[in-house]
Coordinates of C-alpha atoms in Angstrom, one line a residue:
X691 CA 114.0 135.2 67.2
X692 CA 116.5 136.3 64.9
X693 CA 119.0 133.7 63.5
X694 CA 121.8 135.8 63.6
X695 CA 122.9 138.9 66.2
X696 CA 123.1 142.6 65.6
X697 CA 126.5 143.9 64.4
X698 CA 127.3 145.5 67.3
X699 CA 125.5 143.0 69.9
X700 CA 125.2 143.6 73.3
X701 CA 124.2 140.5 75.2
X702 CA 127.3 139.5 76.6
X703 CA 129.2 142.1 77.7
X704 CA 133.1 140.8 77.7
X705 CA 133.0 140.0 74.4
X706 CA 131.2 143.0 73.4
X707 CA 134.3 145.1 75.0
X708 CA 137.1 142.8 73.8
X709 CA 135.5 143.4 70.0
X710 CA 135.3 147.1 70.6
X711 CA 139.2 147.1 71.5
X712 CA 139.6 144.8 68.2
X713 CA 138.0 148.0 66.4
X714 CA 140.3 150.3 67.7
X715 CA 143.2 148.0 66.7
X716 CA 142.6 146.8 64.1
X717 CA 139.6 148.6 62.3
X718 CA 139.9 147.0 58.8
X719 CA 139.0 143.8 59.9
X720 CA 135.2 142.6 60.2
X721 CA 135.1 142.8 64.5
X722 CA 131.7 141.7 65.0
X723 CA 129.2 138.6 65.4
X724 CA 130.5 136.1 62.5
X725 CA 127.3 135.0 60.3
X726 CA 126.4 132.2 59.8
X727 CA 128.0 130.6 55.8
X728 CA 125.0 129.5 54.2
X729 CA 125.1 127.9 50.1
X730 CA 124.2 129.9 47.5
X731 CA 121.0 127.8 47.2
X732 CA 119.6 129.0 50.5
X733 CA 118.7 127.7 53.7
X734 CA 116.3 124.8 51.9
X735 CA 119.1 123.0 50.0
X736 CA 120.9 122.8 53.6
X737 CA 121.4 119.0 54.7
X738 CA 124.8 119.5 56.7
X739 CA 125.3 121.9 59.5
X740 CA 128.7 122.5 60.9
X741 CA 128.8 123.8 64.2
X742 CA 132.3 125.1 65.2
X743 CA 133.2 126.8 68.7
X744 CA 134.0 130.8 67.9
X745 CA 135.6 132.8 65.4
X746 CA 139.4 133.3 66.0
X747 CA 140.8 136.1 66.5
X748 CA 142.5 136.6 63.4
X749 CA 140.5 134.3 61.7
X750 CA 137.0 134.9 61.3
X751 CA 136.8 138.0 63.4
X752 CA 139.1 139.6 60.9
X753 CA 137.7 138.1 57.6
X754 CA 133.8 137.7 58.7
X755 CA 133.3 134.1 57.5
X756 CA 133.5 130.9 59.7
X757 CA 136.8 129.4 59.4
X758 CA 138.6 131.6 57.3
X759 CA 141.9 133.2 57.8
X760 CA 143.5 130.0 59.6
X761 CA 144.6 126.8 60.0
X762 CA 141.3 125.2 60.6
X763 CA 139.9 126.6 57.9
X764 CA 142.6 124.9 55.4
X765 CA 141.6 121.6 57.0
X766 CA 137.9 122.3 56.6
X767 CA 137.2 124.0 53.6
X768 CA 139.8 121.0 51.6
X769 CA 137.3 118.3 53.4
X770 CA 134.4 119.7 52.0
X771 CA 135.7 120.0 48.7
X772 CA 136.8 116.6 48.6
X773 CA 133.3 115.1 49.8
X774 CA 131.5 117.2 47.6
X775 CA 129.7 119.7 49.9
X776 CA 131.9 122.9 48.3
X777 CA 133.0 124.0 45.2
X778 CA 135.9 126.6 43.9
X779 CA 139.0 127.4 45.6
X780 CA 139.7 128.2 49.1
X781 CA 142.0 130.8 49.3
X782 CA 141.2 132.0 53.1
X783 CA 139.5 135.2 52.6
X784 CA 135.8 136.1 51.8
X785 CA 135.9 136.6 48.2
X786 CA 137.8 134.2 47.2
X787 CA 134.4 132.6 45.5
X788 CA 134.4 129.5 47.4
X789 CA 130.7 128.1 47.7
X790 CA 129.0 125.8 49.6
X791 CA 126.8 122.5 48.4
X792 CA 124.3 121.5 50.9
X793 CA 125.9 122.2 53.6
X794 CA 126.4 125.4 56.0
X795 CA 128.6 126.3 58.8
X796 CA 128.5 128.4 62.1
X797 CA 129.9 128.5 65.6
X798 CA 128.1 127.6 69.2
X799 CA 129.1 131.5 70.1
X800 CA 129.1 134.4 67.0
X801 CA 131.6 136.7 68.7
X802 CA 135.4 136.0 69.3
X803 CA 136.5 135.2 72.9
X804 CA 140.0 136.2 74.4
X805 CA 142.3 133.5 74.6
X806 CA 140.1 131.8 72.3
X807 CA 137.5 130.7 75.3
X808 CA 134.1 131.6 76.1
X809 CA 132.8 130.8 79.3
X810 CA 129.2 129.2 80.4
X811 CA 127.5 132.4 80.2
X812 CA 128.2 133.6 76.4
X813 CA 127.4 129.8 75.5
X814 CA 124.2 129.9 77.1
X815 CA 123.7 133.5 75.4
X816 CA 125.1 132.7 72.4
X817 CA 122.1 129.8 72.1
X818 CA 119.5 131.9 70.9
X819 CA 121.1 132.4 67.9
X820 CA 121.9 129.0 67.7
X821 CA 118.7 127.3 67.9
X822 CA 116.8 129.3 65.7
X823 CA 119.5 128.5 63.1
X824 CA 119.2 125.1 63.4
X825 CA 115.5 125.3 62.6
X826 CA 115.7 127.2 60.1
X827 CA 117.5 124.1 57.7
X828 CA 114.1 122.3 57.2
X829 CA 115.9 119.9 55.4
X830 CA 118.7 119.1 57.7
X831 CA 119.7 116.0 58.1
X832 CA 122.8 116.3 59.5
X833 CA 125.3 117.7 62.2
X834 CA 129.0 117.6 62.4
X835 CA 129.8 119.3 66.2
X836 CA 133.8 120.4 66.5
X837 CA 134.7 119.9 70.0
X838 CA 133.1 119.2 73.3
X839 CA 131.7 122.9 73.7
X840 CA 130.0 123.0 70.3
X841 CA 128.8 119.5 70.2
X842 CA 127.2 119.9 74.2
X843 CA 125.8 123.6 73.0
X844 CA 124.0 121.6 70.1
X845 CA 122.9 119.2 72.6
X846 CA 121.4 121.8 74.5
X847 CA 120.2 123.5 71.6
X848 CA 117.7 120.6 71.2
X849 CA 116.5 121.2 74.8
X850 CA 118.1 117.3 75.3
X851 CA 120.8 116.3 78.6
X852 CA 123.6 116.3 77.7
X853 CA 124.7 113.3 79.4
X854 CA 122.7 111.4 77.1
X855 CA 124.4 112.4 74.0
X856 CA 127.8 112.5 75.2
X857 CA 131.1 113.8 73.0
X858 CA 133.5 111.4 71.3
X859 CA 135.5 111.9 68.3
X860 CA 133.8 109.5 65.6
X861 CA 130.5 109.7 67.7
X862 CA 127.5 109.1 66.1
X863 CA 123.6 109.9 67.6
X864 CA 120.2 110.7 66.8
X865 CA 117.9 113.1 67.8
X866 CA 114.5 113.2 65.4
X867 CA 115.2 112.8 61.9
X868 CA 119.1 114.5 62.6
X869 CA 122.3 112.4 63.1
X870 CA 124.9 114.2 64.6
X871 CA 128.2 113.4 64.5
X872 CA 130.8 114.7 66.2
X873 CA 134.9 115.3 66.0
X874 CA 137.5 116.7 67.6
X875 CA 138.2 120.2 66.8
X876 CA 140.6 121.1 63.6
X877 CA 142.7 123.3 65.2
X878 CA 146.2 124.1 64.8
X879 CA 146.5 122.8 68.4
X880 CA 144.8 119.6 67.5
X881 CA 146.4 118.5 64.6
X882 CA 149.9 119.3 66.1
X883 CA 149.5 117.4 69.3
X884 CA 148.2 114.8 66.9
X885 CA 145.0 114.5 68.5
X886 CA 143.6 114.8 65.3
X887 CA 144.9 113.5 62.3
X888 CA 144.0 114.7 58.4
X889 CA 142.9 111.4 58.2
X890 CA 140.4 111.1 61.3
X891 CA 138.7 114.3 60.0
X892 CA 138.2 113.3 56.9
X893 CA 136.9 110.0 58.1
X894 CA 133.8 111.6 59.7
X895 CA 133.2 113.1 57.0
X896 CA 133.5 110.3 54.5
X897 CA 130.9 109.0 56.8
X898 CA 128.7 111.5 56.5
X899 CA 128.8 111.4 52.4
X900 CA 127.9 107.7 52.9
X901 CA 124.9 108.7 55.3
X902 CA 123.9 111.3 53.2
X903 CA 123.7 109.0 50.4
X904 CA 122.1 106.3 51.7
X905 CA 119.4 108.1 53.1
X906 CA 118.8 109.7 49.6
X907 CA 118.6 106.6 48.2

């Protein structure tokens, strides 16, 4: 199973017609399953996965990298650079030679959703890109899940209930040789409603430098 879909991927039909209007719109913009950002290093130096939910709109559907072109991705990119899992400048587009260090990210479902919000189906589709990617990392040691959709997609990802690994922000769990740990989303929403602070996001990531470290030794 490929790790990543076709550019013009057919599997779940509402998506694939709300992209196709997104090409007639706007047809600069990259309007398509959003790959997954791997290090320049390759899949073998990846210890940290991030799973996010789905490209935005004018996010990552128009620049073709996760978390890039919004909010989030200021949040995001500025946490990995501080805990030493990128290097460069983010400047919220695709060249802008930012780099990842052990780490990669991607979302539960490739394609952008209207309204921001896929439903059951596209999840479930979305999964057999998911899965594969996951395995792929043969050295991953870690997961950070954004959000209850991404973190129970993971989950599921792992062929585990749900219910046993249940969604918290600051959650911490263990399936194999992985910790995952999960966090609210950091979206624009999120932070505004202060459900999520600057400092709660960077906290789970602070503790997943110190896991990462320990673990190495």
């Amino acid at each position: 199973m490929s790790v990543e879909p076709s550019p013009d991927c057919p599997i779940c039909v509402r998506l694939h017609d709300f992209i196709a209007e997104w090409r007639v719109k706007e047809p600069g913009w990259h309007n398509g399953p959003v790959p997954t950002f791997l290090p320049v290093e390759g899949v073998q130096s990846v210890k940290l996965l991030i799973v996010g939910l789905a490209p935005g709109l004018r996010g990552a559907n128009r620049t073709g990298r996760p978390f890039t072109g919004d909010y989030a991705g200021d949040l995001l990119y500025n946490t990995l650079n501080e805990f030493g899992f990128s290097r460069g400048t983010f400047a919220a587009r695709p060249d802008d030679g930012l780099q990842l260090i052990d780490a990669a990210i991607t979302n539960a479902v490739r394609c952008v959703p209207p309204q921001n919000k896929p439903v059951g189906g596209e999840i479930s589709n979305c999964r057999r890109f998911l899965t594969p990617t996951i395995e792929q990392f043969v050295n991953l040691r870690v997961i950070v899940t954004l959000g209850t959709i991404a973190h129970q997609s993971t989950i599921r990802a792992f062929n585990r209930p749900v219910a046993k690994f249940p969604f918290s922000h600051g959650g911490q769990s263990d399936i194999g040789n992985i910790r995952i740990f999960s966090s609210y989303h950091c979206s624009r929403y999120n932070t505004n409603t202060g459900r999520l602070t600057t400092e709660m996001f960077k906290g789970v990531f602070a503790e997943v430098r110190a896991y990462l470290d320990d673990i190495a030794g």
